[in-house]
GROMACS .gro file of C-alpha atoms in nm:
model
  246
    1MET     CA    1   0.000   0.000   0.000
    2GLY     CA    2   0.285   0.238   0.085
    3ARG     CA    3   0.442   0.184  -0.256
    4ILE     CA    4   0.113   0.249  -0.435
    5LEU     CA    5   0.056   0.570  -0.237
    6ALA     CA    6   0.410   0.686  -0.313
    7PHE     CA    7   0.351   0.617  -0.682
    8LEU     CA    8   0.022   0.808  -0.681
    9TYR     CA    9   0.189   1.096  -0.497
   10GLY     CA   10   0.461   1.106  -0.764
   11VAL     CA   11   0.207   1.102  -1.046
   12ILE     CA   12   0.001   1.381  -0.887
   13SER     CA   13   0.316   1.589  -0.829
   14TYR     CA   14   0.412   1.541  -1.193
   15VAL     CA   15   0.066   1.642  -1.318
   16VAL     CA   16   0.079   1.956  -1.101
   17PHE     CA   17   0.423   2.033  -1.245
   18PHE     CA   18   0.317   1.982  -1.607
   19VAL     CA   19   0.004   2.196  -1.575
   20THR     CA   20   0.217   2.463  -1.407
   21PHE     CA   21   0.474   2.442  -1.687
   22LEU     CA   22   0.206   2.490  -1.953
   23TYR     CA   23   0.058   2.779  -1.756
   24ALA     CA   24   0.404   2.937  -1.732
   25ILE     CA   25   0.421   2.953  -2.111
   26GLY     CA   26   0.093   3.143  -2.120
   27PHE     CA   27   0.188   3.358  -1.822
   28VAL     CA   28   0.516   3.482  -1.969
   29GLY     CA   29   0.379   3.505  -2.323
   30ASN     CA   30   0.049   3.673  -2.233
   31ILE     CA   31  -0.143   3.406  -2.421
   32VAL     CA   32  -0.456   3.202  -2.336
   33VAL     CA   33  -0.427   3.205  -1.954
   34PRO     CA   34  -0.657   3.428  -1.745
   35LYS     CA   35  -0.371   3.581  -1.540
   36SER     CA   36  -0.046   3.669  -1.714
   37ILE     CA   37   0.265   3.873  -1.650
   38ASP     CA   38   0.097   4.188  -1.790
   39SER     CA   39  -0.254   4.138  -1.653
   40GLY     CA   40  -0.418   4.159  -1.315
   41LEU     CA   41  -0.430   4.417  -1.038
   42VAL     CA   42  -0.216   4.724  -1.113
   43GLY     CA   43  -0.086   4.896  -0.800
   44PRO     CA   44   0.173   5.159  -0.703
   45PHE     CA   45   0.512   5.098  -0.864
   46THR     CA   46   0.713   5.049  -0.543
   47GLU     CA   47   0.455   4.818  -0.389
   48SER     CA   48   0.428   4.610  -0.706
   49LEU     CA   49   0.805   4.586  -0.741
   50LEU     CA   50   0.844   4.474  -0.379
   51ILE     CA   51   0.571   4.209  -0.407
   52ASP     CA   52   0.716   4.074  -0.732
   53ALA     CA   53   1.065   4.064  -0.582
   54VAL     CA   54   0.939   3.866  -0.281
   55LEU     CA   55   0.757   3.619  -0.507
   56LEU     CA   56   1.067   3.568  -0.719
   57GLY     CA   57   1.276   3.531  -0.405
   58ILE     CA   58   1.048   3.261  -0.264
   59PHE     CA   59   1.085   3.057  -0.581
   60ALA     CA   60   1.463   3.109  -0.597
   61ILE     CA   61   1.518   3.008  -0.234
   62GLN     CA   62   1.297   2.700  -0.259
   63HIS     CA   63   1.448   2.595  -0.590
   64SER     CA   64   1.809   2.628  -0.476
   65VAL     CA   65   1.793   2.518  -0.112
   66MET     CA   66   1.594   2.199  -0.176
   67ALA     CA   67   1.829   2.101  -0.461
   68ARG     CA   68   2.145   2.103  -0.248
   69PRO     CA   69   2.293   1.764  -0.146
   70GLY     CA   70   2.320   1.869   0.218
   71PHE     CA   71   1.952   1.958   0.235
   72LYS     CA   72   1.856   1.636   0.058
   73ASN     CA   73   2.051   1.431   0.313
   74TRP     CA   74   1.858   1.598   0.595
   75TRP     CA   75   1.524   1.606   0.412
   76THR     CA   76   1.525   1.233   0.337
   77ARG     CA   77   1.523   1.168   0.712
   78VAL     CA   78   1.176   1.327   0.708
   79VAL     CA   79   1.051   1.241   0.359
   80PRO     CA   80   1.095   0.888   0.218
   81LYS     CA   81   1.376   0.887  -0.038
   82PRO     CA   82   1.163   0.755  -0.329
   83ILE     CA   83   0.937   1.065  -0.312
   84GLU     CA   84   1.209   1.322  -0.239
   85ARG     CA   85   1.231   1.436  -0.600
   86SER     CA   86   0.853   1.442  -0.642
   87THR     CA   87   0.827   1.658  -0.329
   88TYR     CA   88   1.086   1.898  -0.466
   89VAL     CA   89   0.895   1.920  -0.794
   90LEU     CA   90   0.564   1.975  -0.611
   91PHE     CA   91   0.705   2.253  -0.391
   92ALA     CA   92   0.864   2.425  -0.693
   93SER     CA   93   0.532   2.409  -0.877
   94LEU     CA   94   0.344   2.553  -0.580
   95ALA     CA   95   0.596   2.837  -0.554
   96LEU     CA   96   0.525   2.917  -0.919
   97VAL     CA   97   0.150   2.897  -0.865
   98LEU     CA   98   0.187   3.152  -0.586
   99LEU     CA   99   0.388   3.376  -0.819
  100PHE     CA  100   0.127   3.351  -1.098
  101TRP     CA  101  -0.153   3.425  -0.853
  102GLN     CA  102  -0.001   3.720  -0.671
  103TRP     CA  103   0.215   3.877  -0.947
  104ARG     CA  104   0.164   4.251  -0.985
  105PRO     CA  105   0.197   4.384  -1.341
  106ILE     CA  106   0.400   4.698  -1.411
  107LEU     CA  107   0.277   4.805  -1.750
  108THR     CA  108   0.517   5.083  -1.851
  109ILE     CA  109   0.646   4.991  -2.198
  110VAL     CA  110   1.019   4.928  -2.241
  111TRP     CA  111   0.994   4.827  -2.606
  112ASN     CA  112   0.715   4.743  -2.846
  113VAL     CA  113   0.803   4.588  -3.181
  114GLU     CA  114   0.532   4.674  -3.431
  115ASN     CA  115   0.701   4.541  -3.744
  116PRO     CA  116   0.517   4.215  -3.838
  117ALA     CA  117   0.837   4.033  -3.934
  118GLY     CA  118   1.009   4.141  -3.614
  119ARG     CA  119   0.713   4.031  -3.402
  120LEU     CA  120   0.706   3.695  -3.578
  121VAL     CA  121   1.078   3.639  -3.515
  122LEU     CA  122   1.044   3.719  -3.144
  123GLN     CA  123   0.736   3.501  -3.107
  124GLY     CA  124   0.923   3.220  -3.282
  125LEU     CA  125   1.218   3.260  -3.044
  126PHE     CA  126   0.977   3.253  -2.751
  127LEU     CA  127   0.837   2.918  -2.862
  128LEU     CA  128   1.186   2.788  -2.947
  129GLY     CA  129   1.299   2.868  -2.594
  130TRP     CA  130   1.020   2.665  -2.434
  131LEU     CA  131   1.069   2.377  -2.679
  132THR     CA  132   1.441   2.378  -2.595
  133VAL     CA  133   1.357   2.350  -2.226
  134LEU     CA  134   1.120   2.058  -2.274
  135PHE     CA  135   1.334   1.876  -2.530
  136SER     CA  136   1.644   1.908  -2.311
  137THR     CA  137   1.466   1.743  -2.018
  138PHE     CA  138   1.397   1.437  -2.231
  139LEU     CA  139   1.761   1.420  -2.340
  140ILE     CA  140   1.870   1.356  -1.980
  141ASN     CA  141   1.557   1.155  -1.883
  142HIS     CA  142   1.252   1.371  -1.829
  143PHE     CA  143   1.087   1.123  -1.594
  144ASP     CA  144   1.388   1.095  -1.366
  145LEU     CA  145   1.424   1.473  -1.352
  146PHE     CA  146   1.065   1.515  -1.233
  147GLY     CA  147   1.048   1.220  -0.996
  148LEU     CA  148   0.834   0.970  -1.187
  149ARG     CA  149   1.114   0.720  -1.246
  150GLN     CA  150   1.193   0.710  -0.875
  151VAL     CA  151   0.837   0.633  -0.763
  152TYR     CA  152   0.786   0.386  -1.051
  153LEU     CA  153   1.094   0.184  -0.954
  154HIS     CA  154   0.989   0.197  -0.589
  155GLN     CA  155   0.641   0.072  -0.678
  156ARG     CA  156   0.796  -0.214  -0.873
  157GLY     CA  157   1.025  -0.302  -0.583
  158ARG     CA  158   1.337  -0.222  -0.781
  159GLU     CA  159   1.636  -0.029  -0.654
  160TYR     CA  160   1.686   0.322  -0.788
  161LYS     CA  161   2.018   0.376  -0.964
  162ASP     CA  162   2.150   0.714  -1.062
  163LEU     CA  163   2.174   0.759  -1.437
  164GLY     CA  164   2.525   0.898  -1.412
  165PHE     CA  165   2.690   1.181  -1.600
  166ARG     CA  166   2.591   1.197  -1.968
  167THR     CA  167   2.612   1.467  -2.236
  168PRO     CA  168   2.365   1.386  -2.515
  169PHE     CA  169   2.307   1.613  -2.818
  170LEU     CA  170   2.241   1.970  -2.697
  171TYR     CA  171   2.456   1.902  -2.391
  172ARG     CA  172   2.752   1.879  -2.626
  173LEU     CA  173   2.682   2.235  -2.745
  174VAL     CA  174   2.616   2.400  -2.407
  175ARG     CA  175   2.635   2.269  -2.052
  176HIS     CA  176   2.293   2.405  -1.956
  177PRO     CA  177   2.049   2.395  -2.251
  178ILE     CA  178   1.747   2.397  -2.017
  179MET     CA  179   1.860   2.726  -1.866
  180LEU     CA  180   1.943   2.866  -2.210
  181GLY     CA  181   1.590   2.782  -2.322
  182PHE     CA  182   1.443   2.965  -2.024
  183ILE     CA  183   1.653   3.275  -2.088
  184ILE     CA  184   1.546   3.286  -2.453
  185ALA     CA  185   1.179   3.238  -2.358
  186PHE     CA  186   1.187   3.507  -2.089
  187TRP     CA  187   1.349   3.774  -2.310
  188ALA     CA  188   1.194   3.705  -2.650
  189THR     CA  189   0.884   3.922  -2.655
  190PRO     CA  190   0.757   4.184  -2.902
  191ARG     CA  191   0.620   4.390  -2.613
  192MET     CA  192   0.843   4.427  -2.309
  193THR     CA  193   0.690   4.595  -2.006
  194VAL     CA  194   0.876   4.697  -1.692
  195GLY     CA  195   0.711   4.410  -1.504
  196HIS     CA  196   0.823   4.160  -1.766
  197LEU     CA  197   1.171   4.315  -1.764
  198VAL     CA  198   1.191   4.275  -1.385
  199PHE     CA  199   1.095   3.910  -1.426
  200ALA     CA  200   1.348   3.853  -1.706
  201VAL     CA  201   1.636   4.029  -1.528
  202ALA     CA  202   1.568   3.858  -1.194
  203THR     CA  203   1.530   3.509  -1.340
  204THR     CA  204   1.838   3.548  -1.561
  205ALA     CA  205   2.044   3.666  -1.262
  206TYR     CA  206   1.914   3.373  -1.060
  207ILE     CA  207   1.999   3.128  -1.339
  208LEU     CA  208   2.357   3.257  -1.361
  209ILE     CA  209   2.403   3.228  -0.984
  210ALA     CA  210   2.228   2.889  -0.962
  211ILE     CA  211   2.451   2.748  -1.235
  212GLN     CA  212   2.762   2.828  -1.031
  213ILE     CA  213   2.619   2.651  -0.727
  214GLU     CA  214   2.500   2.352  -0.930
  215GLU     CA  215   2.834   2.316  -1.108
  216ARG     CA  216   3.016   2.317  -0.775
  217ASP     CA  217   2.797   2.024  -0.666
  218LEU     CA  218   2.846   1.845  -0.998
  219THR     CA  219   3.222   1.885  -0.971
  220ASN     CA  220   3.214   1.739  -0.620
  221ILE     CA  221   3.010   1.444  -0.745
  222HIS     CA  222   3.177   1.371  -1.081
  223GLY     CA  223   3.525   1.511  -1.025
  224GLU     CA  224   3.762   1.537  -1.319
  225SER     CA  225   3.505   1.420  -1.575
  226TYR     CA  226   3.293   1.727  -1.508
  227GLN     CA  227   3.597   1.953  -1.497
  228GLN     CA  228   3.693   1.824  -1.841
  229TYR     CA  229   3.336   1.882  -1.961
  230LYS     CA  230   3.358   2.243  -1.843
  231ARG     CA  231   3.682   2.287  -2.036
  232GLU     CA  232   3.528   2.145  -2.353
  233VAL     CA  233   3.174   2.290  -2.358
  234SER     CA  234   3.053   2.645  -2.303
  235MET     CA  235   2.808   2.721  -2.023
  236LEU     CA  236   2.524   2.888  -2.217
  237ILE     CA  237   2.652   3.022  -2.549
  238PRO     CA  238   2.724   2.749  -2.807
  239VAL     CA  239   3.074   2.854  -2.913
  240PRO     CA  240   3.383   2.629  -2.945
  241LYS     CA  241   3.621   2.624  -2.651
  242SER     CA  242   3.997   2.585  -2.668
  243GLY     CA  243   3.993   2.286  -2.433
  244LYS     CA  244   3.770   2.078  -2.663
  245ARG     CA  245   3.912   1.748  -2.780
  246VAL     CA  246   3.958   1.703  -3.153
   0.00000   0.00000   0.00000
């Protein structure tokens, strides 16, 4: 019964994540969803900026703290190990739901591209960014990344084994294609408002900081193999590096 409940918990957490991911596309792109980055209650600038900063901070703290090995070691004394990843995914999704719900738009225009071709290019880049994010998760095992593989193996009574360090396809061009996809998606818009700019700047800054922390952990785990990978492959911009093997 415990294994079945853990599996159901993992499935529910994944569904919450995937719905949140789809909503995020609409939220950032101002498409389809009822509450987007440029809609909702408009308040005083300082108040809106402070609320948005707090919401972004909540997500950043949750996302980084719960991903650290030290926290995981402590957390799995409280939460069963098979559902640790699902719990992380669920909490991250709930932090985003809170952000979507309470986000305060700041509608001053920073840029507005009216040229049809220019708008089409930016909209295409926006979609390309999100597709890059999703595609990259499948390259490294989408279901492991979001906790489904862990609860499935637990339900089957099989031991979970880490997939190890791999660099398929896009990971040979940049070390963090998921993060690159997010950056493209957050900045590629024909109509940039101050609120959207705050979101893009804050999330990009967070990504750049989070990458440094993550790579420190990956170096501790994988040692020289990850150091060599860093010498061979650029972090976010797909340009050749001098340390790349021929």
